[in-house]
Amino acid sequence: MSAVHDPAASAAATPIPLLVERDARGVVTLTLNRPQAFNALSRGLLQALREALAPLRDDAQARVVVLRGAGKAFCAGHDLREMRPQAGSDGIHELFDLCGRFMQDLVALPQPVIACVHGMATAAGCQMVAQADLAVASLDARFATSGVNLGLFCSTPSVPLGRNVPRKRAMEMLLTGEFIDAATAADWGLINRAVPAEQLEAELETLVASILGKPAQAVALGKSQFYRQMEMGLAGAYQLASQTMVCNFHEPDTLEGVQAFLEKRPPSWKQPL
């Protein structure tokens, strides 16, 4: 007797590639949910990530975005099954373009983005860590831009990597494809903190709580200005920074913060993003 294929049952058995959670404080957690593929960035997962981020740009109640992975790894990079020759040049171009747009989405968000890493973060997974505003990792985490081992230099991961890690460190990772451990990643500036696995959640919460304690408007203005000035010459960067500080100074929360300091009391923030 032959088995009957049930499309509905097959769809139900396919895991949702991205889990989206939100707590009462406005902390939005995006969990890559392809554990059987070490959370490789398929087209479907990249599209789901972009769709999840899009409404947050105008969401006054969202304060922090956390990226993490389900299962044993953070992210193993692109899904190589979608990068076979039969995909064609157009298909490969579409995949890399989609990934690049997602990385730029992370920068465009007004909310700080924190990567919370365990296991491995390789190639585009390492790119995601480098592109996040902040990153914490367990000491068992490992990082690599390993495409060169397959004959495919990690050119797109090199963009945020080279903007976070000293040049010769970045080139060492890109040219050798070898793993570095979490302690080394922290020392090189790829991540902010490396802690024992049992302390990872507490370390993440420390960063989140610190950000939530700051005026949302100031955080959003500061993040936008920081990335814009990084691409400018010195004179342009100072001009932009000065303009941003003037705008920031006239925000009600800023005026409250200055007054609270002078009165030696805690500030009472009022303005959302």
PDB file of C-alpha atoms in Angstrom:
ATOM      1  CA  MET A   1       0.000   0.000   0.000  1.00  0.00           C
ATOM      2  CA  SER A   2       1.487   3.340  -1.036  1.00  0.00           C
ATOM      3  CA  ALA A   3       1.608   6.267   1.341  1.00  0.00           C
ATOM      4  CA  VAL A   4      -0.590   9.264   0.652  1.00  0.00           C
ATOM      5  CA  HIS A   5       1.253  12.607   0.600  1.00  0.00           C
ATOM      6  CA  ASP A   6      -0.463  15.209   2.729  1.00  0.00           C
ATOM      7  CA  PRO A   7       0.792  18.751   1.868  1.00  0.00           C
ATOM      8  CA  ALA A   8      -0.802  20.232   4.968  1.00  0.00           C
ATOM      9  CA  ALA A   9       0.942  17.725   7.210  1.00  0.00           C
ATOM     10  CA  SER A  10       4.272  18.382   5.481  1.00  0.00           C
ATOM     11  CA  ALA A  11       3.868  22.126   5.965  1.00  0.00           C
ATOM     12  CA  ALA A  12       3.019  21.632   9.606  1.00  0.00           C
ATOM     13  CA  ALA A  13       6.136  19.506  10.066  1.00  0.00           C
ATOM     14  CA  THR A  14       8.368  22.234   8.602  1.00  0.00           C
ATOM     15  CA  PRO A  15       9.632  24.432  11.442  1.00  0.00           C
ATOM     16  CA  ILE A  16       9.032  28.157  11.301  1.00  0.00           C
ATOM     17  CA  PRO A  17      12.431  29.567  10.244  1.00  0.00           C
ATOM     18  CA  LEU A  18      12.244  32.539  12.604  1.00  0.00           C
ATOM     19  CA  LEU A  19      10.731  32.849  16.069  1.00  0.00           C
ATOM     20  CA  VAL A  20       9.723  36.346  17.157  1.00  0.00           C
ATOM     21  CA  GLU A  21       9.137  37.150  20.821  1.00  0.00           C
ATOM     22  CA  ARG A  22       8.535  40.427  22.582  1.00  0.00           C
ATOM     23  CA  ASP A  23       8.449  41.174  26.292  1.00  0.00           C
ATOM     24  CA  ALA A  24       6.611  43.892  28.182  1.00  0.00           C
ATOM     25  CA  ARG A  25       9.692  46.126  28.154  1.00  0.00           C
ATOM     26  CA  GLY A  26       9.835  46.253  24.366  1.00  0.00           C
ATOM     27  CA  VAL A  27      12.722  43.799  23.972  1.00  0.00           C
ATOM     28  CA  VAL A  28      12.201  41.969  20.659  1.00  0.00           C
ATOM     29  CA  THR A  29      14.007  38.633  20.339  1.00  0.00           C
ATOM     30  CA  LEU A  30      14.508  37.101  16.901  1.00  0.00           C
ATOM     31  CA  THR A  31      15.577  33.467  17.123  1.00  0.00           C
ATOM     32  CA  LEU A  32      16.938  31.782  14.008  1.00  0.00           C
ATOM     33  CA  ASN A  33      15.024  28.501  14.051  1.00  0.00           C
ATOM     34  CA  ARG A  34      16.709  26.101  11.634  1.00  0.00           C
ATOM     35  CA  PRO A  35      18.643  24.059  14.207  1.00  0.00           C
ATOM     36  CA  GLN A  36      18.908  21.037  11.914  1.00  0.00           C
ATOM     37  CA  ALA A  37      20.893  23.250   9.495  1.00  0.00           C
ATOM     38  CA  PHE A  38      22.772  25.106  12.240  1.00  0.00           C
ATOM     39  CA  ASN A  39      20.549  28.108  11.447  1.00  0.00           C
ATOM     40  CA  ALA A  40      21.991  28.595   7.984  1.00  0.00           C
ATOM     41  CA  LEU A  41      20.634  31.704   6.276  1.00  0.00           C
ATOM     42  CA  SER A  42      18.273  30.373   3.636  1.00  0.00           C
ATOM     43  CA  ARG A  43      16.302  32.756   1.439  1.00  0.00           C
ATOM     44  CA  GLY A  44      13.243  32.006   3.535  1.00  0.00           C
ATOM     45  CA  LEU A  45      15.026  32.842   6.775  1.00  0.00           C
ATOM     46  CA  LEU A  46      16.525  36.046   5.374  1.00  0.00           C
ATOM     47  CA  GLN A  47      13.128  37.141   4.090  1.00  0.00           C
ATOM     48  CA  ALA A  48      11.559  36.352   7.464  1.00  0.00           C
ATOM     49  CA  LEU A  49      14.235  38.420   9.220  1.00  0.00           C
ATOM     50  CA  ARG A  50      13.641  41.406   6.944  1.00  0.00           C
ATOM     51  CA  GLU A  51       9.886  41.146   7.411  1.00  0.00           C
ATOM     52  CA  ALA A  52      10.300  41.026  11.195  1.00  0.00           C
ATOM     53  CA  LEU A  53      12.577  44.074  11.245  1.00  0.00           C
ATOM     54  CA  ALA A  54      10.572  46.277   8.864  1.00  0.00           C
ATOM     55  CA  PRO A  55       7.768  47.334  11.259  1.00  0.00           C
ATOM     56  CA  LEU A  56      10.223  47.977  14.100  1.00  0.00           C
ATOM     57  CA  ARG A  57      11.633  51.082  12.395  1.00  0.00           C
ATOM     58  CA  ASP A  58       8.446  52.986  13.266  1.00  0.00           C
ATOM     59  CA  ASP A  59       7.583  51.142  16.456  1.00  0.00           C
ATOM     60  CA  ALA A  60       7.865  53.528  19.400  1.00  0.00           C
ATOM     61  CA  GLN A  61       7.429  50.709  21.921  1.00  0.00           C
ATOM     62  CA  ALA A  62      10.269  48.488  20.649  1.00  0.00           C
ATOM     63  CA  ARG A  63      13.475  49.348  22.510  1.00  0.00           C
ATOM     64  CA  VAL A  64      16.044  46.608  21.875  1.00  0.00           C
ATOM     65  CA  VAL A  65      16.422  43.814  19.311  1.00  0.00           C
ATOM     66  CA  VAL A  66      18.197  40.566  20.240  1.00  0.00           C
ATOM     67  CA  LEU A  67      19.440  38.069  17.644  1.00  0.00           C
ATOM     68  CA  ARG A  68      20.066  34.479  18.693  1.00  0.00           C
ATOM     69  CA  GLY A  69      20.037  30.944  17.324  1.00  0.00           C
ATOM     70  CA  ALA A  70      18.114  27.810  18.278  1.00  0.00           C
ATOM     71  CA  GLY A  71      19.877  24.524  18.861  1.00  0.00           C
ATOM     72  CA  LYS A  72      23.638  24.024  18.978  1.00  0.00           C
ATOM     73  CA  ALA A  73      24.790  27.035  16.959  1.00  0.00           C
ATOM     74  CA  PHE A  74      24.191  30.711  16.393  1.00  0.00           C
ATOM     75  CA  CYS A  75      24.465  30.643  12.588  1.00  0.00           C
ATOM     76  CA  ALA A  76      26.554  28.635  10.117  1.00  0.00           C
ATOM     77  CA  GLY A  77      26.369  31.221   7.330  1.00  0.00           C
ATOM     78  CA  HIS A  78      24.558  30.822   4.029  1.00  0.00           C
ATOM     79  CA  ASP A  79      22.721  27.634   3.179  1.00  0.00           C
ATOM     80  CA  LEU A  80      25.101  26.002   0.697  1.00  0.00           C
ATOM     81  CA  ARG A  81      22.270  23.936  -0.751  1.00  0.00           C
ATOM     82  CA  GLU A  82      20.943  27.166  -2.241  1.00  0.00           C
ATOM     83  CA  MET A  83      24.341  28.061  -3.694  1.00  0.00           C
ATOM     84  CA  ARG A  84      24.871  25.143  -6.066  1.00  0.00           C
ATOM     85  CA  PRO A  85      25.720  25.889  -9.725  1.00  0.00           C
ATOM     86  CA  GLN A  86      22.198  25.043 -10.847  1.00  0.00           C
ATOM     87  CA  ALA A  87      20.969  28.088  -8.913  1.00  0.00           C
ATOM     88  CA  GLY A  88      22.441  30.224 -11.688  1.00  0.00           C
ATOM     89  CA  SER A  89      24.129  33.614 -11.483  1.00  0.00           C
ATOM     90  CA  ASP A  90      20.826  35.420 -10.978  1.00  0.00           C
ATOM     91  CA  GLY A  91      19.881  33.170  -8.075  1.00  0.00           C
ATOM     92  CA  ILE A  92      23.245  33.604  -6.362  1.00  0.00           C
ATOM     93  CA  HIS A  93      23.118  37.362  -6.875  1.00  0.00           C
ATOM     94  CA  GLU A  94      19.616  37.470  -5.403  1.00  0.00           C
ATOM     95  CA  LEU A  95      20.750  35.560  -2.317  1.00  0.00           C
ATOM     96  CA  PHE A  96      23.744  37.805  -1.597  1.00  0.00           C
ATOM     97  CA  ASP A  97      21.710  40.931  -2.306  1.00  0.00           C
ATOM     98  CA  LEU A  98      19.017  39.757   0.115  1.00  0.00           C
ATOM     99  CA  CYS A  99      21.628  39.125   2.801  1.00  0.00           C
ATOM    100  CA  GLY A 100      23.251  42.510   2.227  1.00  0.00           C
ATOM    101  CA  ARG A 101      19.920  44.271   2.558  1.00  0.00           C
ATOM    102  CA  PHE A 102      19.225  42.458   5.826  1.00  0.00           C
ATOM    103  CA  MET A 103      22.600  43.546   7.223  1.00  0.00           C
ATOM    104  CA  GLN A 104      21.825  47.139   6.258  1.00  0.00           C
ATOM    105  CA  ASP A 105      18.416  46.800   7.922  1.00  0.00           C
ATOM    106  CA  LEU A 106      20.219  46.132  11.208  1.00  0.00           C
ATOM    107  CA  VAL A 107      22.075  49.430  10.907  1.00  0.00           C
ATOM    108  CA  ALA A 108      18.968  51.367   9.832  1.00  0.00           C
ATOM    109  CA  LEU A 109      16.972  50.288  12.890  1.00  0.00           C
ATOM    110  CA  PRO A 110      16.699  52.999  15.556  1.00  0.00           C
ATOM    111  CA  GLN A 111      16.896  50.305  18.238  1.00  0.00           C
ATOM    112  CA  PRO A 112      20.239  48.817  19.323  1.00  0.00           C
ATOM    113  CA  VAL A 113      20.749  45.264  18.027  1.00  0.00           C
ATOM    114  CA  ILE A 114      22.502  42.730  20.260  1.00  0.00           C
ATOM    115  CA  ALA A 115      23.788  39.391  18.973  1.00  0.00           C
ATOM    116  CA  CYS A 116      23.696  36.707  21.675  1.00  0.00           C
ATOM    117  CA  VAL A 117      26.019  33.967  20.470  1.00  0.00           C
ATOM    118  CA  HIS A 118      26.606  30.358  21.396  1.00  0.00           C
ATOM    119  CA  GLY A 119      28.182  27.540  19.416  1.00  0.00           C
ATOM    120  CA  MET A 120      29.552  28.642  16.062  1.00  0.00           C
ATOM    121  CA  ALA A 121      29.092  31.804  14.018  1.00  0.00           C
ATOM    122  CA  THR A 122      30.666  31.272  10.615  1.00  0.00           C
ATOM    123  CA  ALA A 123      30.761  33.191   7.322  1.00  0.00           C
ATOM    124  CA  ALA A 124      27.488  35.157   7.056  1.00  0.00           C
ATOM    125  CA  GLY A 125      26.780  34.174  10.684  1.00  0.00           C
ATOM    126  CA  CYS A 126      29.997  35.892  11.709  1.00  0.00           C
ATOM    127  CA  GLN A 127      28.971  38.773   9.437  1.00  0.00           C
ATOM    128  CA  MET A 128      25.741  39.125  11.412  1.00  0.00           C
ATOM    129  CA  VAL A 129      27.687  39.277  14.689  1.00  0.00           C
ATOM    130  CA  ALA A 130      29.995  41.949  13.269  1.00  0.00           C
ATOM    131  CA  GLN A 131      27.072  43.957  11.905  1.00  0.00           C
ATOM    132  CA  ALA A 132      25.117  43.948  15.170  1.00  0.00           C
ATOM    133  CA  ASP A 133      25.619  46.999  17.376  1.00  0.00           C
ATOM    134  CA  LEU A 134      26.659  44.851  20.333  1.00  0.00           C
ATOM    135  CA  ALA A 135      27.481  41.185  20.838  1.00  0.00           C
ATOM    136  CA  VAL A 136      27.871  38.859  23.797  1.00  0.00           C
ATOM    137  CA  ALA A 137      28.972  35.247  23.571  1.00  0.00           C
ATOM    138  CA  SER A 138      29.499  32.201  25.701  1.00  0.00           C
ATOM    139  CA  LEU A 139      33.091  31.058  26.061  1.00  0.00           C
ATOM    140  CA  ASP A 140      32.323  27.967  23.984  1.00  0.00           C
ATOM    141  CA  ALA A 141      31.413  30.100  20.959  1.00  0.00           C
ATOM    142  CA  ARG A 142      33.672  30.099  17.895  1.00  0.00           C
ATOM    143  CA  PHE A 143      33.871  32.523  15.010  1.00  0.00           C
ATOM    144  CA  ALA A 144      35.216  32.184  11.467  1.00  0.00           C
ATOM    145  CA  THR A 145      34.951  33.672   7.996  1.00  0.00           C
ATOM    146  CA  SER A 146      35.525  30.261   6.519  1.00  0.00           C
ATOM    147  CA  GLY A 147      34.416  30.693   2.912  1.00  0.00           C
ATOM    148  CA  VAL A 148      38.005  30.698   1.683  1.00  0.00           C
ATOM    149  CA  ASN A 149      38.214  27.024   2.705  1.00  0.00           C
ATOM    150  CA  LEU A 150      35.654  26.326  -0.033  1.00  0.00           C
ATOM    151  CA  GLY A 151      37.358  28.616  -2.526  1.00  0.00           C
ATOM    152  CA  LEU A 152      34.823  31.408  -1.907  1.00  0.00           C
ATOM    153  CA  PHE A 153      36.412  34.386  -0.161  1.00  0.00           C
ATOM    154  CA  CYS A 154      34.070  35.897   2.456  1.00  0.00           C
ATOM    155  CA  SER A 155      33.822  39.238   0.682  1.00  0.00           C
ATOM    156  CA  THR A 156      30.453  40.306   2.092  1.00  0.00           C
ATOM    157  CA  PRO A 157      31.349  39.338   5.689  1.00  0.00           C
ATOM    158  CA  SER A 158      34.533  41.370   5.223  1.00  0.00           C
ATOM    159  CA  VAL A 159      32.447  44.577   5.110  1.00  0.00           C
ATOM    160  CA  PRO A 160      31.355  44.682   8.782  1.00  0.00           C
ATOM    161  CA  LEU A 161      34.345  42.611   9.921  1.00  0.00           C
ATOM    162  CA  GLY A 162      36.779  45.209   8.586  1.00  0.00           C
ATOM    163  CA  ARG A 163      34.782  47.953  10.289  1.00  0.00           C
ATOM    164  CA  ASN A 164      34.964  46.266  13.703  1.00  0.00           C
ATOM    165  CA  VAL A 165      38.249  44.398  13.862  1.00  0.00           C
ATOM    166  CA  PRO A 166      41.745  45.823  13.217  1.00  0.00           C
ATOM    167  CA  ARG A 167      42.728  45.356   9.585  1.00  0.00           C
ATOM    168  CA  LYS A 168      45.376  42.690  10.035  1.00  0.00           C
ATOM    169  CA  ARG A 169      43.145  40.717  12.395  1.00  0.00           C
ATOM    170  CA  ALA A 170      40.322  40.864   9.855  1.00  0.00           C
ATOM    171  CA  MET A 171      42.629  39.739   7.051  1.00  0.00           C
ATOM    172  CA  GLU A 172      43.902  36.872   9.184  1.00  0.00           C
ATOM    173  CA  MET A 173      40.348  35.610   9.623  1.00  0.00           C
ATOM    174  CA  LEU A 174      39.486  36.138   5.954  1.00  0.00           C
ATOM    175  CA  LEU A 175      42.641  34.625   4.483  1.00  0.00           C
ATOM    176  CA  THR A 176      42.974  31.596   6.755  1.00  0.00           C
ATOM    177  CA  GLY A 177      39.307  30.774   7.382  1.00  0.00           C
ATOM    178  CA  GLU A 178      40.357  29.500  10.796  1.00  0.00           C
ATOM    179  CA  PHE A 179      38.217  29.693  13.916  1.00  0.00           C
ATOM    180  CA  ILE A 180      38.909  32.076  16.753  1.00  0.00           C
ATOM    181  CA  ASP A 181      37.473  31.473  20.211  1.00  0.00           C
ATOM    182  CA  ALA A 182      35.196  33.833  22.102  1.00  0.00           C
ATOM    183  CA  ALA A 183      37.957  35.237  24.288  1.00  0.00           C
ATOM    184  CA  THR A 184      39.970  36.125  21.190  1.00  0.00           C
ATOM    185  CA  ALA A 185      36.874  37.590  19.520  1.00  0.00           C
ATOM    186  CA  ALA A 186      36.404  39.867  22.538  1.00  0.00           C
ATOM    187  CA  ASP A 187      40.079  40.839  22.537  1.00  0.00           C
ATOM    188  CA  TRP A 188      39.949  41.686  18.808  1.00  0.00           C
ATOM    189  CA  GLY A 189      36.742  43.710  19.133  1.00  0.00           C
ATOM    190  CA  LEU A 190      34.389  41.401  17.244  1.00  0.00           C
ATOM    191  CA  ILE A 191      32.225  40.982  20.363  1.00  0.00           C
ATOM    192  CA  ASN A 192      31.794  42.969  23.572  1.00  0.00           C
ATOM    193  CA  ARG A 193      31.792  40.192  26.170  1.00  0.00           C
ATOM    194  CA  ALA A 194      32.762  36.527  26.453  1.00  0.00           C
ATOM    195  CA  VAL A 195      31.382  34.754  29.514  1.00  0.00           C
ATOM    196  CA  PRO A 196      30.803  31.199  30.731  1.00  0.00           C
ATOM    197  CA  ALA A 197      27.708  29.641  29.166  1.00  0.00           C
ATOM    198  CA  GLU A 198      25.785  29.733  32.421  1.00  0.00           C
ATOM    199  CA  GLN A 199      26.332  33.495  32.649  1.00  0.00           C
ATOM    200  CA  LEU A 200      25.328  34.348  29.066  1.00  0.00           C
ATOM    201  CA  GLU A 201      21.711  35.258  29.839  1.00  0.00           C
ATOM    202  CA  ALA A 202      22.735  37.437  32.773  1.00  0.00           C
ATOM    203  CA  GLU A 203      25.320  39.240  30.650  1.00  0.00           C
ATOM    204  CA  LEU A 204      22.760  39.846  27.929  1.00  0.00           C
ATOM    205  CA  GLU A 205      20.299  41.179  30.501  1.00  0.00           C
ATOM    206  CA  THR A 206      22.933  43.558  31.879  1.00  0.00           C
ATOM    207  CA  LEU A 207      23.338  45.165  28.449  1.00  0.00           C
ATOM    208  CA  VAL A 208      19.599  45.221  27.781  1.00  0.00           C
ATOM    209  CA  ALA A 209      18.792  46.787  31.160  1.00  0.00           C
ATOM    210  CA  SER A 210      21.447  49.447  30.682  1.00  0.00           C
ATOM    211  CA  ILE A 211      20.011  50.449  27.300  1.00  0.00           C
ATOM    212  CA  LEU A 212      16.441  50.444  28.602  1.00  0.00           C
ATOM    213  CA  GLY A 213      17.543  52.868  31.320  1.00  0.00           C
ATOM    214  CA  LYS A 214      18.498  55.485  28.720  1.00  0.00           C
ATOM    215  CA  PRO A 215      16.190  57.874  26.818  1.00  0.00           C
ATOM    216  CA  ALA A 216      15.039  56.119  23.659  1.00  0.00           C
ATOM    217  CA  GLN A 217      15.288  59.265  21.549  1.00  0.00           C
ATOM    218  CA  ALA A 218      18.923  59.826  22.482  1.00  0.00           C
ATOM    219  CA  VAL A 219      19.777  56.203  21.734  1.00  0.00           C
ATOM    220  CA  ALA A 220      18.117  56.364  18.304  1.00  0.00           C
ATOM    221  CA  LEU A 221      19.763  59.674  17.377  1.00  0.00           C
ATOM    222  CA  GLY A 222      23.136  58.456  18.581  1.00  0.00           C
ATOM    223  CA  LYS A 223      23.024  55.188  16.690  1.00  0.00           C
ATOM    224  CA  SER A 224      22.069  56.890  13.427  1.00  0.00           C
ATOM    225  CA  GLN A 225      24.772  59.546  13.758  1.00  0.00           C
ATOM    226  CA  PHE A 226      27.451  57.022  14.713  1.00  0.00           C
ATOM    227  CA  TYR A 227      27.086  54.947  11.552  1.00  0.00           C
ATOM    228  CA  ARG A 228      26.738  57.965   9.275  1.00  0.00           C
ATOM    229  CA  GLN A 229      29.873  59.671  10.568  1.00  0.00           C
ATOM    230  CA  MET A 230      31.908  56.468  10.261  1.00  0.00           C
ATOM    231  CA  GLU A 231      31.666  56.812   6.464  1.00  0.00           C
ATOM    232  CA  MET A 232      32.660  60.509   6.409  1.00  0.00           C
ATOM    233  CA  GLY A 233      35.861  62.474   6.492  1.00  0.00           C
ATOM    234  CA  LEU A 234      36.870  64.113   9.769  1.00  0.00           C
ATOM    235  CA  ALA A 235      35.390  67.577   9.042  1.00  0.00           C
ATOM    236  CA  GLY A 236      32.066  66.164   7.830  1.00  0.00           C
ATOM    237  CA  ALA A 237      31.880  63.808  10.785  1.00  0.00           C
ATOM    238  CA  TYR A 238      32.331  66.646  13.284  1.00  0.00           C
ATOM    239  CA  GLN A 239      29.747  68.768  11.485  1.00  0.00           C
ATOM    240  CA  LEU A 240      27.192  65.955  11.583  1.00  0.00           C
ATOM    241  CA  ALA A 241      28.001  65.192  15.222  1.00  0.00           C
ATOM    242  CA  SER A 242      27.558  68.822  16.230  1.00  0.00           C
ATOM    243  CA  GLN A 243      24.222  69.079  14.421  1.00  0.00           C
ATOM    244  CA  THR A 244      23.041  65.865  16.062  1.00  0.00           C
ATOM    245  CA  MET A 245      24.001  67.075  19.535  1.00  0.00           C
ATOM    246  CA  VAL A 246      22.146  70.350  19.020  1.00  0.00           C
ATOM    247  CA  CYS A 247      19.011  68.464  17.992  1.00  0.00           C
ATOM    248  CA  ASN A 248      19.470  66.030  20.866  1.00  0.00           C
ATOM    249  CA  PHE A 249      19.941  68.820  23.403  1.00  0.00           C
ATOM    250  CA  HIS A 250      16.517  70.312  22.703  1.00  0.00           C
ATOM    251  CA  GLU A 251      14.700  67.024  23.292  1.00  0.00           C
ATOM    252  CA  PRO A 252      12.506  67.085  26.434  1.00  0.00           C
ATOM    253  CA  ASP A 253      14.272  64.050  27.899  1.00  0.00           C
ATOM    254  CA  THR A 254      17.658  65.723  27.501  1.00  0.00           C
ATOM    255  CA  LEU A 255      16.483  68.874  29.230  1.00  0.00           C
ATOM    256  CA  GLU A 256      15.077  66.691  32.007  1.00  0.00           C
ATOM    257  CA  GLY A 257      18.365  64.794  32.282  1.00  0.00           C
ATOM    258  CA  VAL A 258      20.412  67.977  32.648  1.00  0.00           C
ATOM    259  CA  GLN A 259      17.991  69.411  35.207  1.00  0.00           C
ATOM    260  CA  ALA A 260      17.969  66.158  37.180  1.00  0.00           C
ATOM    261  CA  PHE A 261      21.764  66.140  37.284  1.00  0.00           C
ATOM    262  CA  LEU A 262      21.841  69.703  38.588  1.00  0.00           C
ATOM    263  CA  GLU A 263      19.208  68.839  41.187  1.00  0.00           C
ATOM    264  CA  LYS A 264      21.041  65.636  42.138  1.00  0.00           C
ATOM    265  CA  ARG A 265      18.038  63.371  41.508  1.00  0.00           C
ATOM    266  CA  PRO A 266      17.265  60.493  39.110  1.00  0.00           C
ATOM    267  CA  PRO A 267      15.872  61.671  35.755  1.00  0.00           C
ATOM    268  CA  SER A 268      12.286  60.936  34.785  1.00  0.00           C
ATOM    269  CA  TRP A 269      12.350  60.011  31.095  1.00  0.00           C
ATOM    270  CA  LYS A 270       9.146  60.664  29.191  1.00  0.00           C
ATOM    271  CA  GLN A 271       9.855  60.409  25.468  1.00  0.00           C
ATOM    272  CA  PRO A 272       9.536  57.152  23.496  1.00  0.00           C
ATOM    273  CA  LEU A 273      11.396  56.579  20.232  1.00  0.00           C
TER     274      LEU A 273
END
